[in-house]
Every structure is written in C-alpha cells, then in structure tokens.
PDB file of C-alpha atoms and ligand atoms in Angstrom:
ATOM      1  CA  MET A   1      26.339  28.258  66.187  1.00  0.00           C
ATOM      2  CA  LEU A   2      28.395  25.473  64.655  1.00  0.00           C
ATOM      3  CA  GLY A   3      31.216  26.093  67.024  1.00  0.00           C
ATOM      4  CA  LEU A   4      32.311  29.243  65.399  1.00  0.00           C
ATOM      5  CA  LYS A   5      34.108  31.151  67.832  1.00  0.00           C
ATOM      6  CA  LEU A   6      33.594  34.473  66.047  1.00  0.00           C
ATOM      7  CA  PRO A   7      29.966  35.644  64.660  1.00  0.00           C
ATOM      8  CA  THR A   8      30.088  37.497  61.527  1.00  0.00           C
ATOM      9  CA  ASP A   9      29.572  41.423  61.935  1.00  0.00           C
ATOM     10  CA  PRO A  10      25.879  42.029  60.296  1.00  0.00           C
ATOM     11  CA  ARG A  11      27.111  45.048  58.691  1.00  0.00           C
ATOM     12  CA  TRP A  12      28.726  42.511  56.155  1.00  0.00           C
ATOM     13  CA  VAL A  13      25.104  41.711  54.748  1.00  0.00           C
ATOM     14  CA  ASN A  14      24.732  46.005  53.932  1.00  0.00           C
ATOM     15  CA  ILE A  15      28.253  45.396  51.630  1.00  0.00           C
ATOM     16  CA  VAL A  16      26.904  42.451  50.160  1.00  0.00           C
ATOM     17  CA  GLU A  17      23.351  43.866  49.479  1.00  0.00           C
ATOM     18  CA  LYS A  18      24.714  46.965  47.510  1.00  0.00           C
ATOM     19  CA  ASN A  19      26.378  44.115  45.137  1.00  0.00           C
ATOM     20  CA  ILE A  20      24.547  41.160  44.834  1.00  0.00           C
ATOM     21  CA  GLU A  21      25.987  40.414  41.166  1.00  0.00           C
ATOM     22  CA  ASP A  22      29.185  40.079  42.487  1.00  0.00           C
ATOM     23  CA  ILE A  23      28.420  37.828  45.569  1.00  0.00           C
ATOM     24  CA  LEU A  24      26.378  35.693  43.254  1.00  0.00           C
ATOM     25  CA  THR A  25      29.287  34.964  41.193  1.00  0.00           C
ATOM     26  CA  ASP A  26      31.685  34.267  44.405  1.00  0.00           C
ATOM     27  CA  HIS A  27      28.765  32.053  45.666  1.00  0.00           C
ATOM     28  CA  ALA A  28      28.640  30.157  42.313  1.00  0.00           C
ATOM     29  CA  PHE A  29      32.156  29.460  42.740  1.00  0.00           C
ATOM     30  CA  CYS A  30      32.196  28.520  46.320  1.00  0.00           C
ATOM     31  CA  GLU A  31      29.491  25.763  45.228  1.00  0.00           C
ATOM     32  CA  GLN A  32      31.996  24.556  42.280  1.00  0.00           C
ATOM     33  CA  LYS A  33      35.003  24.463  44.734  1.00  0.00           C
ATOM     34  CA  ALA A  34      32.988  22.275  47.067  1.00  0.00           C
ATOM     35  CA  ALA A  35      31.954  19.720  44.388  1.00  0.00           C
ATOM     36  CA  SER A  36      35.623  19.869  43.430  1.00  0.00           C
ATOM     37  CA  THR A  37      36.758  19.230  46.881  1.00  0.00           C
ATOM     38  CA  ALA A  38      34.451  16.045  46.981  1.00  0.00           C
ATOM     39  CA  ILE A  39      35.903  14.854  44.079  1.00  0.00           C
ATOM     40  CA  SER A  40      39.584  15.104  45.175  1.00  0.00           C
ATOM     41  CA  LEU A  41      38.737  13.318  48.203  1.00  0.00           C
ATOM     42  CA  ILE A  42      37.597  10.538  46.003  1.00  0.00           C
ATOM     43  CA  VAL A  43      40.651  10.350  44.228  1.00  0.00           C
ATOM     44  CA  SER A  44      43.103  10.757  47.025  1.00  0.00           C
ATOM     45  CA  PHE A  45      40.996   8.492  49.640  1.00  0.00           C
ATOM     46  CA  PRO A  46      39.483   5.641  47.669  1.00  0.00           C
ATOM     47  CA  GLU A  47      39.795   3.247  50.209  1.00  0.00           C
ATOM     48  CA  TYR A  48      37.687   4.811  52.178  1.00  0.00           C
ATOM     49  CA  THR A  49      34.200   3.204  51.217  1.00  0.00           C
ATOM     50  CA  GLU A  50      31.849   4.871  53.061  1.00  0.00           C
ATOM     51  CA  LEU A  51      33.583   8.345  52.305  1.00  0.00           C
ATOM     52  CA  VAL A  52      33.540   7.520  48.733  1.00  0.00           C
ATOM     53  CA  GLN A  53      29.693   6.723  48.645  1.00  0.00           C
ATOM     54  CA  GLU A  54      29.192  10.045  50.575  1.00  0.00           C
ATOM     55  CA  MET A  55      31.271  12.290  48.414  1.00  0.00           C
ATOM     56  CA  THR A  56      29.795  10.872  45.295  1.00  0.00           C
ATOM     57  CA  ALA A  57      25.983  12.002  46.509  1.00  0.00           C
ATOM     58  CA  LEU A  58      27.755  15.396  47.880  1.00  0.00           C
ATOM     59  CA  VAL A  59      29.429  15.938  44.043  1.00  0.00           C
ATOM     60  CA  LYS A  60      25.944  16.061  42.676  1.00  0.00           C
ATOM     61  CA  GLU A  61      24.332  18.099  45.934  1.00  0.00           C
ATOM     62  CA  GLU A  62      27.119  20.950  45.312  1.00  0.00           C
ATOM     63  CA  ILE A  63      26.985  21.073  41.504  1.00  0.00           C
ATOM     64  CA  SER A  64      23.021  21.382  41.670  1.00  0.00           C
ATOM     65  CA  HIS A  65      23.787  24.090  44.036  1.00  0.00           C
ATOM     66  CA  PHE A  66      25.953  25.874  41.514  1.00  0.00           C
ATOM     67  CA  LYS A  67      23.325  25.506  39.030  1.00  0.00           C
ATOM     68  CA  MET A  68      20.915  27.189  41.526  1.00  0.00           C
ATOM     69  CA  VAL A  69      22.912  30.216  42.035  1.00  0.00           C
ATOM     70  CA  HIS A  70      23.816  30.127  38.314  1.00  0.00           C
ATOM     71  CA  ASP A  71      20.080  30.042  37.566  1.00  0.00           C
ATOM     72  CA  LYS A  72      19.656  33.319  39.879  1.00  0.00           C
ATOM     73  CA  ILE A  73      22.428  35.026  38.130  1.00  0.00           C
ATOM     74  CA  ILE A  74      20.549  34.463  34.649  1.00  0.00           C
ATOM     75  CA  GLU A  75      17.079  35.045  36.077  1.00  0.00           C
ATOM     76  CA  ARG A  76      18.463  38.596  37.037  1.00  0.00           C
ATOM     77  CA  GLY A  77      19.763  39.395  33.521  1.00  0.00           C
ATOM     78  CA  TRP A  78      23.444  38.761  34.432  1.00  0.00           C
ATOM     79  CA  THR A  79      26.483  36.688  33.526  1.00  0.00           C
ATOM     80  CA  LEU A  80      28.768  34.432  35.573  1.00  0.00           C
ATOM     81  CA  GLY A  81      31.587  36.535  36.151  1.00  0.00           C
ATOM     82  CA  ARG A  82      35.258  35.417  36.731  1.00  0.00           C
ATOM     83  CA  ASP A  83      36.134  33.448  40.053  1.00  0.00           C
ATOM     84  CA  ARG A  84      38.680  35.630  42.160  1.00  0.00           C
ATOM     85  CA  ARG A  85      40.865  34.493  45.110  1.00  0.00           C
ATOM     86  CA  ASP A  86      39.679  33.505  48.170  1.00  0.00           C
ATOM     87  CA  ASP A  87      41.790  34.944  51.049  1.00  0.00           C
ATOM     88  CA  TYR A  88      40.141  33.525  53.754  1.00  0.00           C
ATOM     89  CA  VAL A  89      40.486  29.749  52.256  1.00  0.00           C
ATOM     90  CA  ILE A  90      44.218  30.931  51.596  1.00  0.00           C
ATOM     91  CA  GLU A  91      44.682  31.826  55.289  1.00  0.00           C
ATOM     92  CA  LEU A  92      42.982  28.702  56.531  1.00  0.00           C
ATOM     93  CA  LEU A  93      45.254  26.303  54.571  1.00  0.00           C
ATOM     94  CA  LYS A  94      48.246  27.723  56.412  1.00  0.00           C
ATOM     95  CA  PHE A  95      47.041  26.246  59.400  1.00  0.00           C
ATOM     96  CA  PHE A  96      47.642  22.675  58.254  1.00  0.00           C
ATOM     97  CA  PRO A  97      51.560  21.324  58.154  1.00  0.00           C
ATOM     98  CA  LYS A  98      52.439  19.298  55.221  1.00  0.00           C
ATOM     99  CA  GLY A  99      53.323  15.613  55.355  1.00  0.00           C
ATOM    100  CA  GLY A 100      52.362  13.620  58.120  1.00  0.00           C
ATOM    101  CA  SER A 101      50.731   9.981  57.884  1.00  0.00           C
ATOM    102  CA  ARG A 102      47.756   9.143  55.271  1.00  0.00           C
ATOM    103  CA  THR A 103      45.062   9.327  58.216  1.00  0.00           C
ATOM    104  CA  THR A 104      46.748  12.544  59.395  1.00  0.00           C
ATOM    105  CA  GLN A 105      46.335  13.807  55.838  1.00  0.00           C
ATOM    106  CA  LEU A 106      42.912  12.773  55.482  1.00  0.00           C
ATOM    107  CA  VAL A 107      41.522  14.187  59.239  1.00  0.00           C
ATOM    108  CA  HIS A 108      43.122  17.431  58.009  1.00  0.00           C
ATOM    109  CA  ARG A 109      41.448  17.690  55.074  1.00  0.00           C
ATOM    110  CA  LEU A 110      37.826  16.623  56.484  1.00  0.00           C
ATOM    111  CA  LEU A 111      38.554  19.281  59.194  1.00  0.00           C
ATOM    112  CA  TYR A 112      39.262  21.858  56.528  1.00  0.00           C
ATOM    113  CA  ALA A 113      35.963  21.049  54.586  1.00  0.00           C
ATOM    114  CA  ALA A 114      33.772  20.853  57.804  1.00  0.00           C
ATOM    115  CA  LEU A 115      35.249  24.462  58.641  1.00  0.00           C
ATOM    116  CA  ILE A 116      34.268  26.174  55.344  1.00  0.00           C
ATOM    117  CA  GLU A 117      30.568  24.762  55.238  1.00  0.00           C
ATOM    118  CA  ALA A 118      30.206  25.734  58.892  1.00  0.00           C
ATOM    119  CA  ARG A 119      31.448  29.517  57.923  1.00  0.00           C
ATOM    120  CA  SER A 120      29.531  29.172  54.700  1.00  0.00           C
ATOM    121  CA  CYS A 121      26.480  28.032  56.566  1.00  0.00           C
ATOM    122  CA  GLU A 122      26.659  30.910  59.078  1.00  0.00           C
ATOM    123  CA  ARG A 123      27.015  33.375  56.472  1.00  0.00           C
ATOM    124  CA  PHE A 124      24.035  32.070  54.609  1.00  0.00           C
ATOM    125  CA  ARG A 125      21.853  32.283  57.869  1.00  0.00           C
ATOM    126  CA  LEU A 126      22.744  36.123  58.410  1.00  0.00           C
ATOM    127  CA  LEU A 127      21.850  36.257  54.659  1.00  0.00           C
ATOM    128  CA  SER A 128      18.446  34.553  55.277  1.00  0.00           C
ATOM    129  CA  GLU A 129      17.746  36.845  57.974  1.00  0.00           C
ATOM    130  CA  GLU A 130      19.298  40.473  56.923  1.00  0.00           C
ATOM    131  CA  LEU A 131      18.756  40.479  53.378  1.00  0.00           C
ATOM    132  CA  GLN A 132      15.865  43.462  52.179  1.00  0.00           C
ATOM    133  CA  ASP A 133      15.760  41.035  49.147  1.00  0.00           C
ATOM    134  CA  LYS A 134      13.398  38.693  50.233  1.00  0.00           C
ATOM    135  CA  GLU A 135      13.310  36.167  47.565  1.00  0.00           C
ATOM    136  CA  LEU A 136      16.964  35.894  47.998  1.00  0.00           C
ATOM    137  CA  ALA A 137      16.771  35.696  51.646  1.00  0.00           C
ATOM    138  CA  LYS A 138      14.479  32.836  51.177  1.00  0.00           C
ATOM    139  CA  PHE A 139      16.805  31.250  48.897  1.00  0.00           C
ATOM    140  CA  TYR A 140      20.068  31.448  51.145  1.00  0.00           C
ATOM    141  CA  ARG A 141      17.500  29.959  53.878  1.00  0.00           C
ATOM    142  CA  ASN A 142      17.140  26.728  52.122  1.00  0.00           C
ATOM    143  CA  LEU A 143      20.684  26.241  50.863  1.00  0.00           C
ATOM    144  CA  MET A 144      21.746  27.014  55.036  1.00  0.00           C
ATOM    145  CA  VAL A 145      20.190  23.607  55.702  1.00  0.00           C
ATOM    146  CA  SER A 146      22.190  21.865  53.391  1.00  0.00           C
ATOM    147  CA  GLU A 147      25.268  23.384  54.514  1.00  0.00           C
ATOM    148  CA  ALA A 148      24.778  22.313  58.037  1.00  0.00           C
ATOM    149  CA  ASN A 149      24.675  18.852  57.155  1.00  0.00           C
ATOM    150  CA  HIS A 150      27.542  18.720  55.319  1.00  0.00           C
ATOM    151  CA  TYR A 151      29.401  20.445  58.166  1.00  0.00           C
ATOM    152  CA  THR A 152      28.229  17.567  60.380  1.00  0.00           C
ATOM    153  CA  MET A 153      28.998  15.012  58.074  1.00  0.00           C
ATOM    154  CA  PHE A 154      33.105  16.220  57.507  1.00  0.00           C
ATOM    155  CA  LEU A 155      33.320  16.469  61.337  1.00  0.00           C
ATOM    156  CA  GLY A 156      31.743  13.027  61.908  1.00  0.00           C
ATOM    157  CA  PHE A 157      34.265  11.328  59.128  1.00  0.00           C
ATOM    158  CA  ALA A 158      37.449  13.230  60.681  1.00  0.00           C
ATOM    159  CA  ARG A 159      35.962  11.533  64.006  1.00  0.00           C
ATOM    160  CA  LYS A 160      35.497   8.221  62.589  1.00  0.00           C
ATOM    161  CA  TYR A 161      38.793   8.015  60.839  1.00  0.00           C
ATOM    162  CA  GLY A 162      41.019   9.710  63.024  1.00  0.00           C
ATOM    163  CA  GLU A 163      41.570   9.524  66.455  1.00  0.00           C
ATOM    164  CA  LYS A 164      38.843  10.930  68.178  1.00  0.00           C
ATOM    165  CA  LYS A 165      40.342  12.852  71.267  1.00  0.00           C
ATOM    166  CA  GLU A 166      43.345  14.217  68.741  1.00  0.00           C
ATOM    167  CA  VAL A 167      40.617  15.079  66.367  1.00  0.00           C
ATOM    168  CA  ASP A 168      38.536  17.379  68.895  1.00  0.00           C
ATOM    169  CA  ALA A 169      41.608  18.873  69.859  1.00  0.00           C
ATOM    170  CA  LYS A 170      42.875  19.814  66.424  1.00  0.00           C
ATOM    171  CA  TRP A 171      39.227  21.232  65.896  1.00  0.00           C
ATOM    172  CA  GLN A 172      39.265  23.566  68.674  1.00  0.00           C
ATOM    173  CA  GLU A 173      42.434  24.655  67.693  1.00  0.00           C
ATOM    174  CA  LEU A 174      41.606  25.295  64.091  1.00  0.00           C
ATOM    175  CA  LEU A 175      38.054  27.114  65.354  1.00  0.00           C
ATOM    176  CA  VAL A 176      40.213  29.537  67.465  1.00  0.00           C
ATOM    177  CA  TYR A 177      42.842  29.682  64.384  1.00  0.00           C
ATOM    178  CA  GLU A 178      39.728  30.681  61.977  1.00  0.00           C
ATOM    179  CA  SER A 179      38.597  33.261  64.693  1.00  0.00           C
ATOM    180  CA  GLU A 180      41.604  35.126  64.282  1.00  0.00           C
ATOM    181  CA  ILE A 181      41.083  35.512  59.971  1.00  0.00           C
ATOM    182  CA  MET A 182      37.749  36.108  60.720  1.00  0.00           C
ATOM    183  CA  SER A 183      38.415  39.323  62.810  1.00  0.00           C
ATOM    184  CA  ASN A 184      39.928  40.637  59.728  1.00  0.00           C
ATOM    185  CA  LEU A 185      36.964  39.571  57.366  1.00  0.00           C
ATOM    186  CA  GLY A 186      33.432  40.835  56.636  1.00  0.00           C
ATOM    187  CA  LYS A 187      34.313  43.804  54.371  1.00  0.00           C
ATOM    188  CA  LYS A 188      33.772  42.379  51.062  1.00  0.00           C
ATOM    189  CA  GLU A 189      31.024  41.192  48.834  1.00  0.00           C
ATOM    190  CA  THR A 190      32.169  37.557  48.725  1.00  0.00           C
ATOM    191  CA  ILE A 191      30.866  34.475  50.516  1.00  0.00           C
ATOM    192  CA  HIS A 192      33.800  34.252  53.095  1.00  0.00           C
ATOM    193  CA  GLY A 193      35.436  38.040  52.495  1.00  0.00           C
TER     194      GLY A 193
HETATM  195 FE1  LIG B   1      26.559  23.835  48.604  1.00  0.00          FE
HETATM  196 FE1  LIG B   2      28.305  22.226  51.073  1.00  0.00          FE
END
C-alpha cells in the first residue's frame, strides 16, 4: 500500500491505545505542520500557479483536520499539549542534500511531503482497523482517505515539475531510506514514532 517498503508493526496500536491523550496532541500538531508546509510551498514557489492553487486548498483542509482533532481533545475533557520533536521527520530530512537547482529543491520538498502523507495515511489505516475505541477508529478511517489523496497529489506534482525518470528513481531511493528509519520506530505514542 502507498509504495511503503516497511509496514508498521500493529503492536504500535497497543502503545497508542494506552495514551490516547498524547497521540491526539501529537496528531493535532501533524495537521498544523501539514498546513504550514503548504503555506511555505506557496511562499517559496509562487510562480508555480497550479501548485499555489492546490496548496491554498490544502491549507484549509489541513487546518480543518487540526480543528477536528482539537475538538476531539476538548470532547474528551483534555487540553492540547505542547508540540514535541518528531524524530522521524528529523531523520527523513537528512536524506535531502542542501543546494541544487530550484527545480531540484522543489522536487525534494514535494517528495518529502508525499512520503509524510503516505506514512501518516498508513498509520491512520492501522488505527482505523485496530483501535478498540470504535468511535476513534471511525474518525481515523475518514482522515485516512484524505491523506491518501494528498500523497498522490504531492507525488503527481513532483513528477510534473521534475524530470519524471529522475523523480521516480529518487522516490524509490527515498522509500528504501525511510524503511530503514522505520525499522527503529513504532514504539512511541506519536503518529510517526
Ligand atoms: Fe491532514
Ligand atoms: Fe495531509
């Protein structure tokens, strides 16, 4: 599914289930970061008209996801906690060299976004299938569908703006690199942990 090379160990859901409050806070900030990424793509690449249009729509959608998660936190009588560092994202960024042409930089940022969407989607699917809390399982099922569309959109833009063969090769390399990061994760109550 989604081209990912290493599926998440389903036991990760058992860890999550013991700390729903923490996963919801972490998840809320993932949605905020997705909205921020879309805004920063608009700022960095304003001449890519179609991208700017799609990113504008995406900002709204991601911030609405943030609100959905925030509402869930309030519903359960909790308060949004502080954001914590995301080791997965830090490791992922190391894959991309600094510099290169403007197109290369754009392609890298699109592939990075595509991968985070793909992994988030896979994690949401697992939550939707394995959570004992059926109400929350349904919530994750709905979100899973949107994130799958985001993954294909980002990958589509990378292929459109970059050289397709090179982009596909880079994507495959990135998937292998990501599976190595993932092999050390799956042990924390965070969306990517
Ligand atoms: Fe989202
Ligand atoms: Fe997304």
